[in-house]
Amino acid sequence: MTSDTPTSPAAPDGPGPAPEHGVSRKTLLRAAVAAGAAVPLIATGSIALARDAARTSAGRTLPPTPFCDDGDDPTPDQMEGPYFKPNSPLRTDLVPAGAPGTRLTVSGYVFGRNCVPLSGVLLDFWQADDAGAYDMAGYRFRGHQFTGATGAFTLRTIVPGLYPGRTRHIHVKAQAPGEPVLTTQLYFPGEPRNSTDALFDPALLMNVRGGGKEATFDFVLAVDGGPGPDPTDPPTEPPGGTWTAGRSYTAGDRVTYGGSAYLCLQAHTSMTGWEPPHVPALWRREP
């Protein structure tokens, strides 16, 4: 991700959602929508998830989750929208103390297109509050996390409120280490505004159950995944390395950034724009 995107150390692994059985989630969704179904379900009453195809179809290639290029080309406004803020805090629970709203837990996995789970993937979430407003002064209902060794993630938030012209949705940027950024949105099934929202995509529907309090979604990134590390190994280093903004460093400290190691030359408090490659007076690259 770009230099103004959070690059904090990876969050600890957490338990992922229980496995289900069925066909590819996105294939089922697209086929059902084409046939006129409102909410496609499998025989168990749940929307199938991408990890099912990974288990049942050896060697199968999954289509990437729809995304826009956030690299050299600008991200289309209809995908990112006007409310993204960089440098969100590292956290899996976005709900401020005392905030109103229906609690929601979103969980799932991140896969490569070859159906292999991806560890160390940066997931940056942001959304409206219960009243449909985005916090642009601070970081309410904003936060980022990293997938663990199994590719799993868990987000604790609330059901976002509505604002003019849009259906309910949650924004997310996803980036595998050293790979392009996926910018997309997650949607809720059964919402009346789904049929009138020009940006709504049924392939991005979450599987919502438990009276609207639990949701699942699997991301498929346009990269080839590799074998995940042993769960006892240290977490995969997140994009950007161990250097972080807002931290006090002293002479002799060592960090990594962009795949290289650096030695701190003088004490300072880091800030965005002072990444090690940009300030040779503060950091010396090591062989």
PDB file of C-alpha atoms in Angstrom:
ATOM      1  CA  MET A   1       0.000   0.000   0.000  1.00  0.00           C
ATOM      2  CA  THR A   2       1.142   3.596  -0.335  1.00  0.00           C
ATOM      3  CA  SER A   3       3.324   5.243   2.305  1.00  0.00           C
ATOM      4  CA  ASP A   4       0.327   6.894   3.998  1.00  0.00           C
ATOM      5  CA  THR A   5      -1.371   3.576   4.607  1.00  0.00           C
ATOM      6  CA  PRO A   6      -1.152   1.827   8.013  1.00  0.00           C
ATOM      7  CA  THR A   7       1.742  -0.613   8.291  1.00  0.00           C
ATOM      8  CA  SER A   8       1.515  -1.705  11.927  1.00  0.00           C
ATOM      9  CA  PRO A   9       2.633  -5.159  13.105  1.00  0.00           C
ATOM     10  CA  ALA A  10       0.257  -8.001  12.350  1.00  0.00           C
ATOM     11  CA  ALA A  11      -2.597  -8.714  14.715  1.00  0.00           C
ATOM     12  CA  PRO A  12      -2.611 -12.095  16.482  1.00  0.00           C
ATOM     13  CA  ASP A  13      -4.319 -15.012  14.870  1.00  0.00           C
ATOM     14  CA  GLY A  14      -7.911 -15.607  15.921  1.00  0.00           C
ATOM     15  CA  PRO A  15     -10.336 -18.429  15.341  1.00  0.00           C
ATOM     16  CA  GLY A  16     -11.999 -18.322  11.951  1.00  0.00           C
ATOM     17  CA  PRO A  17     -15.609 -19.163  11.161  1.00  0.00           C
ATOM     18  CA  ALA A  18     -16.734 -22.752  11.160  1.00  0.00           C
ATOM     19  CA  PRO A  19     -16.403 -24.505   7.797  1.00  0.00           C
ATOM     20  CA  GLU A  20     -19.421 -24.980   5.572  1.00  0.00           C
ATOM     21  CA  HIS A  21     -19.904 -27.162   2.491  1.00  0.00           C
ATOM     22  CA  GLY A  22     -21.076 -26.125  -0.951  1.00  0.00           C
ATOM     23  CA  VAL A  23     -19.993 -24.522  -4.182  1.00  0.00           C
ATOM     24  CA  SER A  24     -18.092 -21.331  -4.841  1.00  0.00           C
ATOM     25  CA  ARG A  25     -19.857 -18.399  -3.189  1.00  0.00           C
ATOM     26  CA  LYS A  26     -19.367 -15.966  -6.047  1.00  0.00           C
ATOM     27  CA  THR A  27     -20.348 -18.474  -8.731  1.00  0.00           C
ATOM     28  CA  LEU A  28     -23.535 -19.276  -6.827  1.00  0.00           C
ATOM     29  CA  LEU A  29     -24.359 -15.614  -6.270  1.00  0.00           C
ATOM     30  CA  ARG A  30     -23.922 -14.667  -9.916  1.00  0.00           C
ATOM     31  CA  ALA A  31     -25.910 -17.637 -11.159  1.00  0.00           C
ATOM     32  CA  ALA A  32     -28.755 -16.959  -8.726  1.00  0.00           C
ATOM     33  CA  VAL A  33     -28.924 -13.260  -9.558  1.00  0.00           C
ATOM     34  CA  ALA A  34     -29.000 -14.093 -13.264  1.00  0.00           C
ATOM     35  CA  ALA A  35     -31.926 -16.426 -12.558  1.00  0.00           C
ATOM     36  CA  GLY A  36     -33.745 -13.719 -10.605  1.00  0.00           C
ATOM     37  CA  ALA A  37     -33.188 -14.989  -7.061  1.00  0.00           C
ATOM     38  CA  ALA A  38     -33.122 -12.329  -4.356  1.00  0.00           C
ATOM     39  CA  VAL A  39     -30.814 -14.054  -1.833  1.00  0.00           C
ATOM     40  CA  PRO A  40     -29.004 -17.158  -3.124  1.00  0.00           C
ATOM     41  CA  LEU A  41     -28.629 -19.936  -0.546  1.00  0.00           C
ATOM     42  CA  ILE A  42     -27.174 -23.420  -0.509  1.00  0.00           C
ATOM     43  CA  ALA A  43     -29.011 -26.474   0.813  1.00  0.00           C
ATOM     44  CA  THR A  44     -28.051 -25.691   4.408  1.00  0.00           C
ATOM     45  CA  GLY A  45     -29.639 -22.238   4.164  1.00  0.00           C
ATOM     46  CA  SER A  46     -26.292 -20.420   4.052  1.00  0.00           C
ATOM     47  CA  ILE A  47     -24.482 -18.634   1.241  1.00  0.00           C
ATOM     48  CA  ALA A  48     -21.522 -20.749   0.137  1.00  0.00           C
ATOM     49  CA  LEU A  49     -18.062 -19.311   0.760  1.00  0.00           C
ATOM     50  CA  ALA A  50     -14.917 -19.394  -1.358  1.00  0.00           C
ATOM     51  CA  ARG A  51     -13.109 -21.685   1.076  1.00  0.00           C
ATOM     52  CA  ASP A  52     -15.609 -24.437   0.202  1.00  0.00           C
ATOM     53  CA  ALA A  53     -14.340 -24.508  -3.374  1.00  0.00           C
ATOM     54  CA  ALA A  54     -10.788 -24.606  -2.056  1.00  0.00           C
ATOM     55  CA  ARG A  55     -11.618 -27.764  -0.123  1.00  0.00           C
ATOM     56  CA  THR A  56     -13.775 -29.528  -2.718  1.00  0.00           C
ATOM     57  CA  SER A  57     -12.095 -28.701  -6.035  1.00  0.00           C
ATOM     58  CA  ALA A  58      -8.392 -29.502  -6.088  1.00  0.00           C
ATOM     59  CA  GLY A  59      -6.474 -27.124  -8.330  1.00  0.00           C
ATOM     60  CA  ARG A  60      -9.494 -24.915  -8.954  1.00  0.00           C
ATOM     61  CA  THR A  61      -8.823 -21.251  -9.778  1.00  0.00           C
ATOM     62  CA  LEU A  62     -11.186 -18.715  -8.219  1.00  0.00           C
ATOM     63  CA  PRO A  63     -12.090 -15.409  -9.885  1.00  0.00           C
ATOM     64  CA  PRO A  64     -10.667 -12.364  -8.073  1.00  0.00           C
ATOM     65  CA  THR A  65     -13.029 -10.291  -5.956  1.00  0.00           C
ATOM     66  CA  PRO A  66     -14.001  -7.260  -8.087  1.00  0.00           C
ATOM     67  CA  PHE A  67     -11.509  -4.483  -7.412  1.00  0.00           C
ATOM     68  CA  CYS A  68     -10.135  -1.240  -8.743  1.00  0.00           C
ATOM     69  CA  ASP A  69      -6.443  -0.516  -9.229  1.00  0.00           C
ATOM     70  CA  ASP A  70      -5.090   1.657  -6.435  1.00  0.00           C
ATOM     71  CA  GLY A  71      -1.572   1.704  -7.832  1.00  0.00           C
ATOM     72  CA  ASP A  72      -0.628   3.833 -10.838  1.00  0.00           C
ATOM     73  CA  ASP A  73      -4.226   4.477 -11.838  1.00  0.00           C
ATOM     74  CA  PRO A  74      -6.562   6.401  -9.491  1.00  0.00           C
ATOM     75  CA  THR A  75      -9.193   4.391  -7.657  1.00  0.00           C
ATOM     76  CA  PRO A  76     -12.632   5.131  -9.144  1.00  0.00           C
ATOM     77  CA  ASP A  77     -14.697   7.295  -6.801  1.00  0.00           C
ATOM     78  CA  GLN A  78     -17.593   4.848  -6.829  1.00  0.00           C
ATOM     79  CA  MET A  79     -15.408   2.205  -5.209  1.00  0.00           C
ATOM     80  CA  GLU A  80     -13.418   4.078  -2.549  1.00  0.00           C
ATOM     81  CA  GLY A  81     -15.803   6.979  -2.064  1.00  0.00           C
ATOM     82  CA  PRO A  82     -14.997  10.299  -0.381  1.00  0.00           C
ATOM     83  CA  TYR A  83     -14.606   9.080   3.196  1.00  0.00           C
ATOM     84  CA  PHE A  84     -11.388   7.041   3.257  1.00  0.00           C
ATOM     85  CA  LYS A  85      -8.709   8.198   5.725  1.00  0.00           C
ATOM     86  CA  PRO A  86      -5.188   6.744   5.870  1.00  0.00           C
ATOM     87  CA  ASN A  87      -3.390   5.783   9.088  1.00  0.00           C
ATOM     88  CA  SER A  88      -6.332   4.085  10.786  1.00  0.00           C
ATOM     89  CA  PRO A  89      -5.509   2.413  14.131  1.00  0.00           C
ATOM     90  CA  LEU A  90      -4.605  -1.266  14.415  1.00  0.00           C
ATOM     91  CA  ARG A  91      -7.683  -2.924  15.951  1.00  0.00           C
ATOM     92  CA  THR A  92     -10.296  -5.587  15.278  1.00  0.00           C
ATOM     93  CA  ASP A  93     -13.122  -3.856  17.212  1.00  0.00           C
ATOM     94  CA  LEU A  94     -14.278  -0.596  15.610  1.00  0.00           C
ATOM     95  CA  VAL A  95     -17.042   0.291  18.094  1.00  0.00           C
ATOM     96  CA  PRO A  96     -16.339   3.200  20.475  1.00  0.00           C
ATOM     97  CA  ALA A  97     -17.551   2.805  24.054  1.00  0.00           C
ATOM     98  CA  GLY A  98     -21.237   3.653  24.351  1.00  0.00           C
ATOM     99  CA  ALA A  99     -21.819   3.960  20.593  1.00  0.00           C
ATOM    100  CA  PRO A 100     -25.392   3.044  19.554  1.00  0.00           C
ATOM    101  CA  GLY A 101     -26.144   0.442  16.925  1.00  0.00           C
ATOM    102  CA  THR A 102     -26.699  -3.263  16.329  1.00  0.00           C
ATOM    103  CA  ARG A 103     -23.501  -5.147  17.063  1.00  0.00           C
ATOM    104  CA  LEU A 104     -22.113  -7.102  14.096  1.00  0.00           C
ATOM    105  CA  THR A 105     -19.221  -9.559  13.792  1.00  0.00           C
ATOM    106  CA  VAL A 106     -17.807 -10.102  10.298  1.00  0.00           C
ATOM    107  CA  SER A 107     -15.412 -13.020   9.842  1.00  0.00           C
ATOM    108  CA  GLY A 108     -13.900 -14.962   6.993  1.00  0.00           C
ATOM    109  CA  TYR A 109     -10.707 -15.761   5.129  1.00  0.00           C
ATOM    110  CA  VAL A 110      -8.495 -14.219   2.469  1.00  0.00           C
ATOM    111  CA  PHE A 111      -7.447 -16.519  -0.387  1.00  0.00           C
ATOM    112  CA  GLY A 112      -5.208 -16.246  -3.421  1.00  0.00           C
ATOM    113  CA  ARG A 113      -6.780 -17.082  -6.764  1.00  0.00           C
ATOM    114  CA  ASN A 114      -5.306 -20.582  -6.467  1.00  0.00           C
ATOM    115  CA  CYS A 115      -7.457 -21.118  -3.351  1.00  0.00           C
ATOM    116  CA  VAL A 116      -4.500 -20.958  -0.939  1.00  0.00           C
ATOM    117  CA  PRO A 117      -5.064 -18.892   2.267  1.00  0.00           C
ATOM    118  CA  LEU A 118      -3.027 -15.685   2.441  1.00  0.00           C
ATOM    119  CA  SER A 119      -1.348 -14.646   5.687  1.00  0.00           C
ATOM    120  CA  GLY A 120      -0.174 -11.127   6.555  1.00  0.00           C
ATOM    121  CA  VAL A 121      -2.875  -9.498   4.404  1.00  0.00           C
ATOM    122  CA  LEU A 122      -3.673  -5.919   5.438  1.00  0.00           C
ATOM    123  CA  LEU A 123      -7.427  -5.308   5.798  1.00  0.00           C
ATOM    124  CA  ASP A 124      -8.380  -1.653   6.364  1.00  0.00           C
ATOM    125  CA  PHE A 125     -12.092  -1.165   7.187  1.00  0.00           C
ATOM    126  CA  TRP A 126     -14.186   2.006   7.414  1.00  0.00           C
ATOM    127  CA  GLN A 127     -17.928   2.627   7.572  1.00  0.00           C
ATOM    128  CA  ALA A 128     -20.750   4.944   8.638  1.00  0.00           C
ATOM    129  CA  ASP A 129     -22.029   4.992  12.206  1.00  0.00           C
ATOM    130  CA  ASP A 130     -25.573   4.088  13.267  1.00  0.00           C
ATOM    131  CA  ALA A 131     -26.841   7.465  12.005  1.00  0.00           C
ATOM    132  CA  GLY A 132     -25.188   7.081   8.587  1.00  0.00           C
ATOM    133  CA  ALA A 133     -22.360   9.550   9.284  1.00  0.00           C
ATOM    134  CA  TYR A 134     -18.625   9.052   8.696  1.00  0.00           C
ATOM    135  CA  ASP A 135     -16.137  10.394  11.242  1.00  0.00           C
ATOM    136  CA  MET A 136     -13.698  12.612   9.333  1.00  0.00           C
ATOM    137  CA  ALA A 137     -12.241  14.280  12.424  1.00  0.00           C
ATOM    138  CA  GLY A 138     -11.100  11.075  14.122  1.00  0.00           C
ATOM    139  CA  TYR A 139     -11.171   7.318  13.619  1.00  0.00           C
ATOM    140  CA  ARG A 140     -14.557   6.157  14.874  1.00  0.00           C
ATOM    141  CA  PHE A 141     -15.581   3.034  12.965  1.00  0.00           C
ATOM    142  CA  ARG A 142     -12.209   2.818  11.261  1.00  0.00           C
ATOM    143  CA  GLY A 143      -9.408   0.338  11.791  1.00  0.00           C
ATOM    144  CA  HIS A 144      -7.013  -2.092  10.176  1.00  0.00           C
ATOM    145  CA  GLN A 145      -5.803  -5.607  10.959  1.00  0.00           C
ATOM    146  CA  PHE A 146      -3.754  -8.398   9.399  1.00  0.00           C
ATOM    147  CA  THR A 147      -4.738 -11.956   8.585  1.00  0.00           C
ATOM    148  CA  GLY A 148      -2.936 -14.677  10.524  1.00  0.00           C
ATOM    149  CA  ALA A 149      -1.328 -17.901   9.353  1.00  0.00           C
ATOM    150  CA  THR A 150      -4.670 -19.422   8.314  1.00  0.00           C
ATOM    151  CA  GLY A 151      -5.759 -16.351   6.319  1.00  0.00           C
ATOM    152  CA  ALA A 152      -8.550 -15.683   8.837  1.00  0.00           C
ATOM    153  CA  PHE A 153      -9.876 -12.321  10.000  1.00  0.00           C
ATOM    154  CA  THR A 154     -12.540 -11.161  12.456  1.00  0.00           C
ATOM    155  CA  LEU A 155     -14.063  -7.674  12.575  1.00  0.00           C
ATOM    156  CA  ARG A 156     -16.321  -6.420  15.386  1.00  0.00           C
ATOM    157  CA  THR A 157     -18.435  -3.435  14.451  1.00  0.00           C
ATOM    158  CA  ILE A 158     -22.108  -2.402  14.077  1.00  0.00           C
ATOM    159  CA  VAL A 159     -24.578  -2.517  11.219  1.00  0.00           C
ATOM    160  CA  PRO A 160     -23.881   0.785   9.416  1.00  0.00           C
ATOM    161  CA  GLY A 161     -26.630   3.348   9.082  1.00  0.00           C
ATOM    162  CA  LEU A 162     -28.044   4.627   5.800  1.00  0.00           C
ATOM    163  CA  TYR A 163     -27.230   7.876   4.093  1.00  0.00           C
ATOM    164  CA  PRO A 164     -28.776   9.374   0.921  1.00  0.00           C
ATOM    165  CA  GLY A 165     -28.219   7.468  -2.300  1.00  0.00           C
ATOM    166  CA  ARG A 166     -26.575   4.352  -0.876  1.00  0.00           C
ATOM    167  CA  THR A 167     -27.540   0.986   0.535  1.00  0.00           C
ATOM    168  CA  ARG A 168     -25.866  -0.365   3.687  1.00  0.00           C
ATOM    169  CA  HIS A 169     -22.209  -1.235   3.109  1.00  0.00           C
ATOM    170  CA  ILE A 170     -18.794  -1.575   4.698  1.00  0.00           C
ATOM    171  CA  HIS A 171     -15.681  -0.288   2.919  1.00  0.00           C
ATOM    172  CA  VAL A 172     -12.438  -2.257   2.901  1.00  0.00           C
ATOM    173  CA  LYS A 173      -8.976  -2.116   1.364  1.00  0.00           C
ATOM    174  CA  ALA A 174      -7.078  -5.411   1.199  1.00  0.00           C
ATOM    175  CA  GLN A 175      -3.409  -5.873   0.355  1.00  0.00           C
ATOM    176  CA  ALA A 176      -1.292  -9.013   0.385  1.00  0.00           C
ATOM    177  CA  PRO A 177       2.350  -8.284   1.292  1.00  0.00           C
ATOM    178  CA  GLY A 178       4.041  -6.548  -1.614  1.00  0.00           C
ATOM    179  CA  GLU A 179       0.975  -6.838  -3.871  1.00  0.00           C
ATOM    180  CA  PRO A 180      -1.533  -4.327  -5.331  1.00  0.00           C
ATOM    181  CA  VAL A 181      -4.365  -2.952  -3.203  1.00  0.00           C
ATOM    182  CA  LEU A 182      -7.931  -4.210  -3.573  1.00  0.00           C
ATOM    183  CA  THR A 183     -10.519  -1.510  -2.753  1.00  0.00           C
ATOM    184  CA  THR A 184     -14.085  -2.747  -2.434  1.00  0.00           C
ATOM    185  CA  GLN A 185     -17.294  -2.741  -0.387  1.00  0.00           C
ATOM    186  CA  LEU A 186     -19.295  -5.436   1.406  1.00  0.00           C
ATOM    187  CA  TYR A 187     -23.090  -5.503   1.207  1.00  0.00           C
ATOM    188  CA  PHE A 188     -26.009  -6.886   3.224  1.00  0.00           C
ATOM    189  CA  PRO A 189     -28.606  -9.253   1.699  1.00  0.00           C
ATOM    190  CA  GLY A 190     -32.277  -8.302   1.756  1.00  0.00           C
ATOM    191  CA  GLU A 191     -31.714  -4.538   1.876  1.00  0.00           C
ATOM    192  CA  PRO A 192     -34.446  -2.619  -0.011  1.00  0.00           C
ATOM    193  CA  ARG A 193     -31.889  -0.153  -1.399  1.00  0.00           C
ATOM    194  CA  ASN A 194     -29.777  -2.898  -2.990  1.00  0.00           C
ATOM    195  CA  SER A 195     -31.989  -2.721  -6.079  1.00  0.00           C
ATOM    196  CA  THR A 196     -31.575   1.059  -6.484  1.00  0.00           C
ATOM    197  CA  ASP A 197     -27.909   1.529  -5.516  1.00  0.00           C
ATOM    198  CA  ALA A 198     -25.901   1.867  -8.735  1.00  0.00           C
ATOM    199  CA  LEU A 199     -22.743   0.562  -7.030  1.00  0.00           C
ATOM    200  CA  PHE A 200     -24.318  -2.556  -5.499  1.00  0.00           C
ATOM    201  CA  ASP A 201     -22.720  -5.823  -6.666  1.00  0.00           C
ATOM    202  CA  PRO A 202     -24.326  -9.141  -5.611  1.00  0.00           C
ATOM    203  CA  ALA A 203     -20.889 -10.792  -5.754  1.00  0.00           C
ATOM    204  CA  LEU A 204     -20.011  -8.720  -2.668  1.00  0.00           C
ATOM    205  CA  LEU A 205     -22.954  -9.826  -0.527  1.00  0.00           C
ATOM    206  CA  MET A 206     -22.031 -11.067   2.909  1.00  0.00           C
ATOM    207  CA  ASN A 207     -23.728 -14.108   4.408  1.00  0.00           C
ATOM    208  CA  VAL A 208     -25.616 -12.531   7.334  1.00  0.00           C
ATOM    209  CA  ARG A 209     -27.278 -14.656   9.990  1.00  0.00           C
ATOM    210  CA  GLY A 210     -28.005 -14.702  13.712  1.00  0.00           C
ATOM    211  CA  GLY A 211     -30.643 -12.003  13.433  1.00  0.00           C
ATOM    212  CA  GLY A 212     -28.228  -9.736  11.592  1.00  0.00           C
ATOM    213  CA  LYS A 213     -25.497 -10.023  14.221  1.00  0.00           C
ATOM    214  CA  GLU A 214     -23.082 -12.366  12.408  1.00  0.00           C
ATOM    215  CA  ALA A 215     -21.724 -12.116   8.862  1.00  0.00           C
ATOM    216  CA  THR A 216     -19.141 -13.993   6.840  1.00  0.00           C
ATOM    217  CA  PHE A 217     -17.242 -13.141   3.685  1.00  0.00           C
ATOM    218  CA  ASP A 218     -14.187 -14.616   1.937  1.00  0.00           C
ATOM    219  CA  PHE A 219     -11.916 -12.398  -0.135  1.00  0.00           C
ATOM    220  CA  VAL A 220     -10.124 -13.738  -3.204  1.00  0.00           C
ATOM    221  CA  LEU A 221      -7.191 -11.561  -4.227  1.00  0.00           C
ATOM    222  CA  ALA A 222      -5.653 -11.541  -7.698  1.00  0.00           C
ATOM    223  CA  VAL A 223      -2.399 -13.107  -6.474  1.00  0.00           C
ATOM    224  CA  ASP A 224      -1.155 -16.672  -6.205  1.00  0.00           C
ATOM    225  CA  GLY A 225      -0.992 -17.807  -2.608  1.00  0.00           C
ATOM    226  CA  GLY A 226       1.775 -20.011  -1.243  1.00  0.00           C
ATOM    227  CA  PRO A 227       1.903 -22.501   1.622  1.00  0.00           C
ATOM    228  CA  GLY A 228       1.116 -20.788   4.917  1.00  0.00           C
ATOM    229  CA  PRO A 229       3.725 -20.753   7.701  1.00  0.00           C
ATOM    230  CA  ASP A 230       3.616 -23.188  10.574  1.00  0.00           C
ATOM    231  CA  PRO A 231       1.222 -21.773  13.228  1.00  0.00           C
ATOM    232  CA  THR A 232       4.105 -21.842  15.722  1.00  0.00           C
ATOM    233  CA  ASP A 233       6.235 -19.591  13.510  1.00  0.00           C
ATOM    234  CA  PRO A 234       6.271 -15.799  14.025  1.00  0.00           C
ATOM    235  CA  PRO A 235       3.535 -13.963  12.069  1.00  0.00           C
ATOM    236  CA  THR A 236       4.280 -12.983   8.492  1.00  0.00           C
ATOM    237  CA  GLU A 237       5.751  -9.504   8.443  1.00  0.00           C
ATOM    238  CA  PRO A 238       3.088  -7.021   7.296  1.00  0.00           C
ATOM    239  CA  PRO A 239       3.522  -4.735   4.270  1.00  0.00           C
ATOM    240  CA  GLY A 240       6.090  -2.030   4.968  1.00  0.00           C
ATOM    241  CA  GLY A 241       7.975  -3.957   7.647  1.00  0.00           C
ATOM    242  CA  THR A 242       8.403  -3.219  11.357  1.00  0.00           C
ATOM    243  CA  TRP A 243       8.859   0.561  11.048  1.00  0.00           C
ATOM    244  CA  THR A 244       5.777   2.514  12.196  1.00  0.00           C
ATOM    245  CA  ALA A 245       4.849   6.191  12.361  1.00  0.00           C
ATOM    246  CA  GLY A 246       4.398   7.844  15.757  1.00  0.00           C
ATOM    247  CA  ARG A 247       6.998   5.753  17.569  1.00  0.00           C
ATOM    248  CA  SER A 248      10.070   6.969  19.478  1.00  0.00           C
ATOM    249  CA  TYR A 249      13.282   5.451  18.120  1.00  0.00           C
ATOM    250  CA  THR A 250      16.761   5.683  19.642  1.00  0.00           C
ATOM    251  CA  ALA A 251      20.176   5.394  18.010  1.00  0.00           C
ATOM    252  CA  GLY A 252      20.991   1.746  17.404  1.00  0.00           C
ATOM    253  CA  ASP A 253      17.386   0.580  16.894  1.00  0.00           C
ATOM    254  CA  ARG A 254      16.863  -1.698  13.917  1.00  0.00           C
ATOM    255  CA  VAL A 255      13.758  -1.912  11.744  1.00  0.00           C
ATOM    256  CA  THR A 256      12.696  -3.301   8.398  1.00  0.00           C
ATOM    257  CA  TYR A 257      10.880  -1.361   5.686  1.00  0.00           C
ATOM    258  CA  GLY A 258      10.049  -2.357   2.124  1.00  0.00           C
ATOM    259  CA  GLY A 259      12.013  -5.577   2.437  1.00  0.00           C
ATOM    260  CA  SER A 260      15.256  -3.904   3.640  1.00  0.00           C
ATOM    261  CA  ALA A 261      16.863  -3.537   7.079  1.00  0.00           C
ATOM    262  CA  TYR A 262      17.749  -0.148   8.564  1.00  0.00           C
ATOM    263  CA  LEU A 263      19.802   1.106  11.536  1.00  0.00           C
ATOM    264  CA  CYS A 264      18.641   4.210  13.446  1.00  0.00           C
ATOM    265  CA  LEU A 265      21.370   6.873  13.491  1.00  0.00           C
ATOM    266  CA  GLN A 266      19.792   9.402  15.866  1.00  0.00           C
ATOM    267  CA  ALA A 267      16.891   9.524  18.297  1.00  0.00           C
ATOM    268  CA  HIS A 268      13.599  10.830  16.919  1.00  0.00           C
ATOM    269  CA  THR A 269       9.833  10.295  16.856  1.00  0.00           C
ATOM    270  CA  SER A 270       8.832   8.864  13.499  1.00  0.00           C
ATOM    271  CA  MET A 271       6.144  10.401  11.350  1.00  0.00           C
ATOM    272  CA  THR A 272       4.548   9.829   7.946  1.00  0.00           C
ATOM    273  CA  GLY A 273       6.998  11.028   5.296  1.00  0.00           C
ATOM    274  CA  TRP A 274      10.010  10.035   7.380  1.00  0.00           C
ATOM    275  CA  GLU A 275      10.070   6.420   6.245  1.00  0.00           C
ATOM    276  CA  PRO A 276      13.653   5.031   6.419  1.00  0.00           C
ATOM    277  CA  PRO A 277      14.404   5.250   2.665  1.00  0.00           C
ATOM    278  CA  HIS A 278      13.458   8.952   2.679  1.00  0.00           C
ATOM    279  CA  VAL A 279      15.584  10.165   5.607  1.00  0.00           C
ATOM    280  CA  PRO A 280      19.194   8.921   5.348  1.00  0.00           C
ATOM    281  CA  ALA A 281      20.130  11.300   8.183  1.00  0.00           C
ATOM    282  CA  LEU A 282      17.973   9.199  10.510  1.00  0.00           C
ATOM    283  CA  TRP A 283      18.271   5.694   9.042  1.00  0.00           C
ATOM    284  CA  ARG A 284      21.127   3.818   7.385  1.00  0.00           C
ATOM    285  CA  ARG A 285      20.301   0.895   5.138  1.00  0.00           C
ATOM    286  CA  GLU A 286      22.119  -2.259   6.140  1.00  0.00           C
ATOM    287  CA  PRO A 287      23.413  -4.934   3.755  1.00  0.00           C
TER     288      PRO A 287
END
